[in-house]
C-alpha cells in the first residue's frame, strides 16, 4: 500500500503581488500567518524560482521507471485557471515539461534494459464538455467508455499508434495538441477548455536465445502511463466568460467537483467500508478510476498562485491536495500469463523438483523421496488443470465470438434482403406508373385513329427513326428489368448460402424463406405487369428470349450448387468417419493409460497409495467432465464445418497431452520399480479403474448416437436440395409460359406503330405551340425585370428616407432627454434655493420676535425708573415704529415671494405637462412610422412574390399612398418638433424669470437683514 504523492508548485508573482501576498512558505508547508487553521503540509513544495526538471525528478521520474518494469502510473496537474498547469505538463522550447521529460526518460530506460523486448503504443484524448474526442484522429468524436475483465476500463474506438522514438511521440503529441480546444478569457489568452490524457501503453517480455519458441512461452508485462493536463477551475465573474465559454467553464467545474468528491470519499475510507464512490458521475473520474485508490503509482502536481486576488481559489486547491494525501493505492506488476507461459513455469518447477530428487536420492530416506514425488505429481496435475481451464476458456470465447459474428452476418443478410425488396417494390411501382401512362396514351391515340387513317403510311415512312429511339428506350427498360430479376436471383442465392452456413438459426431462416416466397410472388406480379408493357413494343421478343437463356443458365448454376452440396455432404460423412476413428484411438489410448496407471499403482507404497488414488480419481473425474464437454461440443460442431474442424484440433491436442502424460508416468514408473506395495489394494484400484473404463465406453456409445443424429440432419439437407430441384423445374415452366405470352404481344405491336405515328404528329403541333408560348414568356420576363428595377429603385429611396427619419428621431429623442434632465436639475436647484429663503425668513422673524421682547423689557425698565427722560421715550417710540414698519415690510416681501414661487411652480408644471404631451405625440408619430415601415416591408414581400402587371400597378399605387402618408406624418412630426422647441424656449424664459425673482428676493432679504442688525445696535445703545 502506497499513498498518492502530492507536490505543490507556485507560479511566479509580480513585485506588487509578492509584497501583498497573504501566503507564506516554510520548507514543505504553506500557511497564512493571520489564520492558524490555514496551514498545509505536503511531500514537496516548489517555490516560484524552481525549474520543471526539479518537479519531474521529485516523483514522476520514479513512476516512469516503474512503468517500464510493469507498474501502472498516473501523473496529473491540478489547479485553478492561469496557474501554470499546461506549462508544467508540456513546457516550452527552452524548458521542457513533464511529458517530454517522461518520454525521453522512458526510451533511455528501455535502451538500457537489454534483457527484455518492448512494444510501445500511445494515445491522446481530450474530454470537452463531457464528450471524449480522439486528438490523434479528429474525426473520432463522442467516444464511449467500456469495461471488461481483460482490458479493464478503456475508451472504445480510441486510436493507438505504435511508436519507436521520442521524436515520433512528441510529433504525434503536437499533432493532437493542434486539435485541442483552447479559448481566450480575461485571465488567460490561451486557456485550456478541456482535460487531456496522454497515455503510453508499454508491453514487454523476456528475451531468450531460442527466438522461435521462447518468446511465445513467457509472460507479457503490460503497463499504462497516464499524463493528465486538467483544465483549470474558474469563476465567471473573473474570467468574463459568456456563451460558449460559460458552458465550457460549467462543464470543467462540474468534472473537477466530481474529482474532488471522489478524492474526499477515498480519503475518508468510504470504499473500504463498502460505501459508494461516484466514479461514474464524470468521464474524467471514470477513466482515472484505476489511478484513484486502485492499481497505479499516482502523483498530483498542484499548481497555485500566491496573489492576494486569488486567495480563495488557492485555498480550495490546497484543501483538495491535502485530502489527496490520505488516499492510498496498491500497485503491482501487470502480467498476462498465457497457457504457454503457465506450462513453462510448471515445467521449470517440475525440473527443479526432479533435480532435487536426483541429488538427494542417496542422502535422504524413502519417505522424503515419496514426498518429493507427491509434490511433483501434484504440480503436474495442477499444470494440467490450468492448461485445461485455459483451453476451455479459449474455446468458450471462440464460440461466443463465432455466435456473435454469425448473428451479425445474419442481421446484415436480413437488412440487405429488405433493402433489395424495397428497391424491387419501388421499381414495380415505377413500371406500373409507366404502364398506366402508356395505356392512357394508347387510348388517346385510338380515339384519334379514326380521323387520321389516311396519314398513317406517310408518317410511318417519315418517323421510322423516332420508332428506333422508342425501341432503344424499350430495350433500356428490358435491361433494367433483367437487372432487377438478377438481383432477386442473387437474393435467392444468398438465402441458399445462408441456409447452408447458418443452420443453427432455423426459425429465423424459416421466416426468411417465407419472406423470399413473398418476394417471388411479387416478382411474378412484376412479370405480369411487364407483359402488359410488351403489348405495344416490338423488340421485347428478343429480350424475353435472352431472359429465357439467363434462366437456363441459372438452372445450370442451381444444379452445380446441388452437386457442390452433395460433395460437402460426402465431406461431412468422411469427417464423421474420421471422428469415429479418433474416438476409437482415444479409447485405445485410455486403455493404455489405464494399464500404465495399474502398473504405477503396483509400484506405489502403502503410504502414498491412498493419496495417489485420490489424485487419480480427481483426474478421472476431470476426464469425465472433459468427455461430457466434448460431447456437447461435438453436437455443436456437427452443425457447421468450422466447429467440426475446431473440435478436431482440440481432439488432436488432447491426444498429444495424453501421450505426454503417459510418457511422464512411464518415467516415474521406471524410477519407482524398487518400491513394493500390497496386491489387495492394487486389485481394488484396478476394479475402480475398470468401472471408470466402462463409463467411458458408455460415453463413447452416446457420442456414436450423436453422430447418427447428425447423419439424419444431413439427410434432411438432401431433402431440401431436392426441393430446390423442384423449384428449378417450376422456373422452366414459367419460362415456357412467358414465351407463349410473347407470341400474343407480337400481334398488338403493329397497332401500336400506327398510334406512335399519330403521337409524333401531335408532338410536332405541340412544339410549334410551345415556341409561341416561349416567346410570350420571354416578353413577360423582360417586363418583369423592368418592374423589378423600378421597384428596387423605389425601395432604395424609401430605405434612405427611413434611415434619415430614424437618425432625426434619435437626435430629437436624445435632445429631449438632455433637456428634461437639465429641467429636473434646475427644478431641484430652485427648490433648494426656495427652502433656503424660507429658512432665512424664519430666522429674521425669530430675530424680530427677540427684538420685540427686548423692547418690552426696556419699556418695563423705563417705567420702573419713573420716566427718566423724554428723549429716551421718544427714541423708544421711534424704534417701535421702525420695528413695526420692518415687520410690515417683511410680511409684504414674504407674500410677494410666495406669490412669485407659486406662479413659477404653476408655469413649471405647465411646461412639464406640455413636454409630456409632446412626448406622447412623438411616441404616437414614431409608432405610426413603425407601422408604416412594417406595411412597407409587407408590401416588399408581396411585390417580390407577385409576377403580374396588375399586382405591380397596385403596389405602385399603394407605395404612392404610403409616401403621401409618410409625408403627412413627417409634416405632423415637424409641427410637433416646432411646438416642442417653443415649449422649451418658454420654459427657459420662465427659468430666467424665476432666477431673477429669486435674486431680487435675496437682495431684499439681505437689505432687511442689515436693517435688523442696525435696529439691534440701536436697541443695545438705547438700553445702555
Tab-separated table of C-alpha atoms in Angstrom, residues 722-732:
chain	number	residue	atom	x	y	z
A	722	UNK	CA	-34.486	-31.970	-53.861
A	723	UNK	CA	-36.988	-29.178	-53.154
A	724	UNK	CA	-34.600	-26.740	-54.838
A	725	UNK	CA	-34.584	-29.002	-57.905
A	726	UNK	CA	-38.381	-28.930	-57.971
A	727	UNK	CA	-38.288	-25.154	-57.808
A	728	UNK	CA	-35.907	-25.037	-60.793
A	729	UNK	CA	-38.382	-27.173	-62.781
A	730	UNK	CA	-41.155	-24.742	-61.897
A	731	UNK	CA	-38.989	-21.880	-63.193
A	732	UNK	CA	-38.629	-23.764	-66.513
